[in-house]
GROMACS .gro file of C-alpha atoms in nm:
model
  239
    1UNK     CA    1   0.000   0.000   0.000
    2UNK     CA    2   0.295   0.267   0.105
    3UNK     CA    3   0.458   0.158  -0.255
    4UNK     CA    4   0.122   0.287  -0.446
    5UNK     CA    5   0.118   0.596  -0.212
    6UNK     CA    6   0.474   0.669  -0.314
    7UNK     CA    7   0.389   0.587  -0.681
    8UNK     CA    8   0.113   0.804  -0.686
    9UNK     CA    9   0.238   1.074  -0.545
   10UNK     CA   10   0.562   1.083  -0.824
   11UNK     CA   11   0.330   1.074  -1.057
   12UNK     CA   12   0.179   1.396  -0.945
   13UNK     CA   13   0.462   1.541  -0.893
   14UNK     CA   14   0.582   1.502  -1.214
   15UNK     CA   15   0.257   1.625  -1.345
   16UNK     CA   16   0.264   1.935  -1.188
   17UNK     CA   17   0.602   2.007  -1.267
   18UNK     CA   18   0.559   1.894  -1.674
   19UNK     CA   19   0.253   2.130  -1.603
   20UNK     CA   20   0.454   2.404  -1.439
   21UNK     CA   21   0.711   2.353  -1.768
   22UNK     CA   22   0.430   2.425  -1.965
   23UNK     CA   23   0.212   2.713  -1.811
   24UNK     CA   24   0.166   2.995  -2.009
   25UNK     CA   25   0.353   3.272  -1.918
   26UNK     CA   26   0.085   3.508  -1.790
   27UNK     CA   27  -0.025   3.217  -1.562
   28UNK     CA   28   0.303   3.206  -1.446
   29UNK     CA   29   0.359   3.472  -1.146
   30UNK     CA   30   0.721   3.353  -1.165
   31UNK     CA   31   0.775   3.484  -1.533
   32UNK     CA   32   0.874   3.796  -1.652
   33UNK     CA   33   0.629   4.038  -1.730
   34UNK     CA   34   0.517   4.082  -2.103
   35UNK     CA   35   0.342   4.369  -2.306
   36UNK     CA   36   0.095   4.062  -2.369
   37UNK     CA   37  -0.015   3.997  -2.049
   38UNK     CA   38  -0.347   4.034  -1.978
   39UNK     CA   39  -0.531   4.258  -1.687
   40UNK     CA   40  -0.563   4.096  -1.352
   41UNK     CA   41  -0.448   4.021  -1.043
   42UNK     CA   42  -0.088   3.833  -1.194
   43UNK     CA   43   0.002   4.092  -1.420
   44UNK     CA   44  -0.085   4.313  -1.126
   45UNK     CA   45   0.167   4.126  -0.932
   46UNK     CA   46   0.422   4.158  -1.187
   47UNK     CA   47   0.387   4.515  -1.227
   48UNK     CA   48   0.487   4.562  -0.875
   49UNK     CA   49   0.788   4.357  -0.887
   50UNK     CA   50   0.893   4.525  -1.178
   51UNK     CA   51   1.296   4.613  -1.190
   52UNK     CA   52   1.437   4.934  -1.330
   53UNK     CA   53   1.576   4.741  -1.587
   54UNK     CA   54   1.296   4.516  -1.699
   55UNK     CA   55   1.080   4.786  -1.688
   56UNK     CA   56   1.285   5.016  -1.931
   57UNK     CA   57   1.302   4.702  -2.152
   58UNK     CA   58   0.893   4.632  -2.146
   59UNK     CA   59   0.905   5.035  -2.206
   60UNK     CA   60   1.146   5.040  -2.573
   61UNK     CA   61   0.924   4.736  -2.688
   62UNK     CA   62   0.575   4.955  -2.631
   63UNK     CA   63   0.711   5.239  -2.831
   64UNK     CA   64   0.838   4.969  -3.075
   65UNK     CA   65   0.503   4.852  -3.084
   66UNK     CA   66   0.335   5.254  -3.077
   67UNK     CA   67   0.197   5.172  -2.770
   68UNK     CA   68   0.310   5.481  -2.659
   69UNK     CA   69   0.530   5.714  -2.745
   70UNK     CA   70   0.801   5.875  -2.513
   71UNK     CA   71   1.111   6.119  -2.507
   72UNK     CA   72   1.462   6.025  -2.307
   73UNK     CA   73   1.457   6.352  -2.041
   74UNK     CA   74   1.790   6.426  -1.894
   75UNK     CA   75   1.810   6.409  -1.482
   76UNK     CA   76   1.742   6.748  -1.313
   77UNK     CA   77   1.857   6.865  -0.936
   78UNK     CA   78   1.719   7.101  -0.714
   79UNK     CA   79   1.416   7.055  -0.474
   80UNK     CA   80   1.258   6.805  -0.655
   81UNK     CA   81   1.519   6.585  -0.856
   82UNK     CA   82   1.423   6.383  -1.112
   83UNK     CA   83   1.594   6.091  -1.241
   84UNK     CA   84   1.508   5.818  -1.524
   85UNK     CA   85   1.238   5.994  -1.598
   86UNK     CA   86   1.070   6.011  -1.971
   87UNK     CA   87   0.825   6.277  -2.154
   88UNK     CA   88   0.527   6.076  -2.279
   89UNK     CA   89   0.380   6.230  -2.651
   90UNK     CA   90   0.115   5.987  -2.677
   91UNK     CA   91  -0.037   5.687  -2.633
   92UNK     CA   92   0.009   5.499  -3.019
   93UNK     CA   93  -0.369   5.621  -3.180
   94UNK     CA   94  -0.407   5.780  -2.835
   95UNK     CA   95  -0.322   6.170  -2.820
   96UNK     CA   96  -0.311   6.389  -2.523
   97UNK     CA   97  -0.389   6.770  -2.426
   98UNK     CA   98  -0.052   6.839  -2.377
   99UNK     CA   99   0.266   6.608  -2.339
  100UNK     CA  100   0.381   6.481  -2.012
  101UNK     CA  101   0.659   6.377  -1.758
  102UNK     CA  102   0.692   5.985  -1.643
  103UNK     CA  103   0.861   5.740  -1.469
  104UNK     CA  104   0.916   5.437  -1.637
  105UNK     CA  105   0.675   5.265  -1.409
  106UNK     CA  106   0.435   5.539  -1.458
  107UNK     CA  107   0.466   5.537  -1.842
  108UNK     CA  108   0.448   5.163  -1.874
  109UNK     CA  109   0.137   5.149  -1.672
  110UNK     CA  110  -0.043   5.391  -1.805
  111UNK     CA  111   0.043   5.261  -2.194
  112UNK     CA  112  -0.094   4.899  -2.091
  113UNK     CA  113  -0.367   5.035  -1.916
  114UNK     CA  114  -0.484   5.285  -2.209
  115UNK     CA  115  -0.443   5.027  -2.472
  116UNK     CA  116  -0.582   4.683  -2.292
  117UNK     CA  117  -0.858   4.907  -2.094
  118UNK     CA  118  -0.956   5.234  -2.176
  119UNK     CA  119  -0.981   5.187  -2.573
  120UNK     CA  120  -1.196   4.863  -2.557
  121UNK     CA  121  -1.382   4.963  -2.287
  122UNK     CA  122  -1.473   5.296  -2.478
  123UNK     CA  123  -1.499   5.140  -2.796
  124UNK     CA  124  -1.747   4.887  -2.631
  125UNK     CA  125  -1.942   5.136  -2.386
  126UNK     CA  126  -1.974   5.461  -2.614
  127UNK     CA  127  -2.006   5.337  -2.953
  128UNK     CA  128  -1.672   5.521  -3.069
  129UNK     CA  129  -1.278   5.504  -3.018
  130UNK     CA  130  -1.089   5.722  -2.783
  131UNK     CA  131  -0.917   5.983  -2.946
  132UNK     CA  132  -0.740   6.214  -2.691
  133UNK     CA  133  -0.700   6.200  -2.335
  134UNK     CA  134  -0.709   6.572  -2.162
  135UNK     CA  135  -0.474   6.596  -1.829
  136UNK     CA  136  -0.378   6.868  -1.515
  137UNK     CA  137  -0.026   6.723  -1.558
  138UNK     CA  138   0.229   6.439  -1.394
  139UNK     CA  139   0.464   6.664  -1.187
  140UNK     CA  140   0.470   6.899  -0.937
  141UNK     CA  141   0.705   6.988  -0.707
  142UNK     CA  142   0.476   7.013  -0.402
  143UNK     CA  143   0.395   6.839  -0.092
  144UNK     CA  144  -0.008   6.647  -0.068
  145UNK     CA  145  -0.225   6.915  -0.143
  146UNK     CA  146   0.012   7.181  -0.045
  147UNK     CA  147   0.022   7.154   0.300
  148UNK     CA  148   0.370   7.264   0.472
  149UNK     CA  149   0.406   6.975   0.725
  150UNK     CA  150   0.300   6.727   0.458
  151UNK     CA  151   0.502   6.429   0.296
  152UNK     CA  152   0.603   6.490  -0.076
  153UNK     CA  153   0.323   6.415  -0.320
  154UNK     CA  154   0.346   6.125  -0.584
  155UNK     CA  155   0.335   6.450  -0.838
  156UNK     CA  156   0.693   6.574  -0.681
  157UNK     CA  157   0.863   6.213  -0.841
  158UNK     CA  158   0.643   6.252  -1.159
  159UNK     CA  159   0.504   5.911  -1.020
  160UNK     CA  160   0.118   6.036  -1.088
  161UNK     CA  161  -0.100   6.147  -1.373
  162UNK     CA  162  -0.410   6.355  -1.324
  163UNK     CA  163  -0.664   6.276  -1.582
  164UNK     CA  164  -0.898   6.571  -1.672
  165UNK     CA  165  -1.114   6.429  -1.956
  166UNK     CA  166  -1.133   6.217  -2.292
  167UNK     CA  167  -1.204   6.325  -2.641
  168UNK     CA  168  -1.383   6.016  -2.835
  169UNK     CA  169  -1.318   5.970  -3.240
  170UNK     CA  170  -1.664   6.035  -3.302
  171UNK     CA  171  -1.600   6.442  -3.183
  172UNK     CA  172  -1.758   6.427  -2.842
  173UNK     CA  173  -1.558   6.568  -2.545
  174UNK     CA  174  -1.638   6.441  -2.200
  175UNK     CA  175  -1.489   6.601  -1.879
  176UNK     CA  176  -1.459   6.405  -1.622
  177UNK     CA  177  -1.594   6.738  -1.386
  178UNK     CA  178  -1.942   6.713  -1.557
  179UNK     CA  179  -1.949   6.362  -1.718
  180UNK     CA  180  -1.955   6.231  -1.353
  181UNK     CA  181  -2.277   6.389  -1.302
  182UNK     CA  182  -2.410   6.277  -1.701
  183UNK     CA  183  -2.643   5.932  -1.676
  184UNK     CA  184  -2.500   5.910  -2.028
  185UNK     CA  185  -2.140   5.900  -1.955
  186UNK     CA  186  -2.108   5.789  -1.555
  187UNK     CA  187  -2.131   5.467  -1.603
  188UNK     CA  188  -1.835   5.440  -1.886
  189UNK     CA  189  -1.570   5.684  -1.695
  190UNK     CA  190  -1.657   5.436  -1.349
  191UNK     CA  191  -1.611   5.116  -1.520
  192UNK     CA  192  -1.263   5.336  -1.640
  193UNK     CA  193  -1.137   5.435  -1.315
  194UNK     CA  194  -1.228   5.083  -1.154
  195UNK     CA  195  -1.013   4.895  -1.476
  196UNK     CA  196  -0.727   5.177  -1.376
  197UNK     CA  197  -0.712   4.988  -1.068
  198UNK     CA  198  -0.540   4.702  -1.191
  199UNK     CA  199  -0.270   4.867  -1.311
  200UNK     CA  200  -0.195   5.138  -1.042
  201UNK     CA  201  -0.120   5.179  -0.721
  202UNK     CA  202  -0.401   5.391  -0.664
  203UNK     CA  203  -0.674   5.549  -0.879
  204UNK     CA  204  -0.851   5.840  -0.723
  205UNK     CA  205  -1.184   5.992  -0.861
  206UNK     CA  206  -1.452   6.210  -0.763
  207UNK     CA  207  -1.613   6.010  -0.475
  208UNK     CA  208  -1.291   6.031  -0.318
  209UNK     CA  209  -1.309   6.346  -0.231
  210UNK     CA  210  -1.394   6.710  -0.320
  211UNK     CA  211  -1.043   6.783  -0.466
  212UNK     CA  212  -1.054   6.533  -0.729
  213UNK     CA  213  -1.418   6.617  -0.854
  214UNK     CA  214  -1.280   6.729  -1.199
  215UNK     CA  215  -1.022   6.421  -1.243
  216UNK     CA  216  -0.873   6.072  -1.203
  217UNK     CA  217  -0.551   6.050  -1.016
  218UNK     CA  218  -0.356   5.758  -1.125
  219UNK     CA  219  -0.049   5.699  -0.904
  220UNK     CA  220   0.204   5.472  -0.823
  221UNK     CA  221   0.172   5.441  -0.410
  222UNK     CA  222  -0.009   5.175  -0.272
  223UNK     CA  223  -0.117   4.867  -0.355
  224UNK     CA  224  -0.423   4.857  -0.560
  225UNK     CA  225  -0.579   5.121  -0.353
  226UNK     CA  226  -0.896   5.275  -0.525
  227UNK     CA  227  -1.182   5.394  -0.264
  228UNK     CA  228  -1.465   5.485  -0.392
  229UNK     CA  229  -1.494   5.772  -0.097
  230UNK     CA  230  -1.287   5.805   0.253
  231UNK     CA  231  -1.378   5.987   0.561
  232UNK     CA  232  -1.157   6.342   0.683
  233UNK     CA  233  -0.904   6.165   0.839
  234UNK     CA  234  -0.843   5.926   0.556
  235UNK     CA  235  -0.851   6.168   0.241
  236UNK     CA  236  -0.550   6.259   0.114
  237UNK     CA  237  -0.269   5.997   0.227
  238UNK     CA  238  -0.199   5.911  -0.125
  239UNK     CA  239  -0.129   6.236  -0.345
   0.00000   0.00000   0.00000
């Protein structure tokens, strides 16, 4: 009987490791991340264990592949130092209001989510492709909403985007300031901010709090932090 026990259990054992050899790589939390992967909680955990150097590699191949397109910046002193940092032009098909500064982390995320998220999910929810994506900007040297005795916000490391609207291919402009409010156009900027949260550390929106009423803040603390709203003496521990 102990000789069938031990028979059976090498035979599972090799199983699961032929499986193992086999697994495809986004089912793999053990395997590099890829510009393939898809959206959930693996490529989530991926994204956080990201190296500098892996990331700047998954970065070349999504400009390669016009997933985005970015700018080398060089490293800047003073207050608020930045280092490895790029300026994003656009996101392939993707435009935006103005060009911006990124991490690569920050870059990378925001390409995956735009193209395996936000463009689908438009596509699917409004009837037309996303065109443009309107911003308040990625950095600012400035502590959390300006307060003196405050930590540095994710804006000071260019670690955060603030997303102020989207333009769709068919002509219509939505701000996120009065498309909140729209029956017409809540529904697709929630199911937006909630996919953001897969790629981010957090994603802020208007139920956070008053302060983000007119826009999404994507950033790069946390851990998959998106609230839908906070009370006093939570809001604000992620700018």
């Amino acid at each position: 009987m102990k000789g069938k026990s031990l028979i059976i259990c090498l035979i599972l054992i090799a199983a699961a490791i032929a499986g193992y050899r086999w697994l495809p790589s986004y089912y793999n939390p053990f395997a590099p991340l890829t510009l393939d992967d898809p959206p959930g909680t693996l490529t989530q955990f991926k994204l956080r264990r990201l190296t500098p150097e892996h990331c700047d590699v998954l970065l070349a191949q999504a400009n390669a592949r016009q997933l985005i397109r970015t700018q080398a910046v060089a490293d800047s002193t003073g207050e608020c130092p930045l280092s490895d940092v790029v300026r994003v032009r656009s996101f392939g098909s993707v435009s935006l209001s103005s060009s911006f500064l990124a991490s690569c982390p920050l870059a990378l995320r925001s390409a995956l989510f735009v193209n395996q998220q936000a463009r689908p999910i438009t596509e699917t929810m409004m009837g037309s492709g996303l065109s443009r994506i309107d911003h308040f900007g990625s950095f600012a040297c400035r502590n959390i909403y300006h307060r003196a005795n405050a930590r540095r916000s994710e804006h000071a490391t260019a670690e955060a985007l603030d997303i102020s609207g989207f333009t769709l291919e068919n002509g219509q402009r939505i701000s996120v300031l009065r498309g909140w409010k729209s029956a017409s156009t809540e529904p697709w900027l929630r199911a937006l901010l909630s996919a953001s949260c897969g790629y981010f550390g957090n994603a802020l929106g208007p139920d956070y709090n008053a302060a983000h009423a007119n826009h999404f803040h994507l950033g790069m603390r946390g851990v998959g932090y998106c609230p839908q709203s906070i009370n006093h003496q939570q809001k604000g521990e992620n700018m």
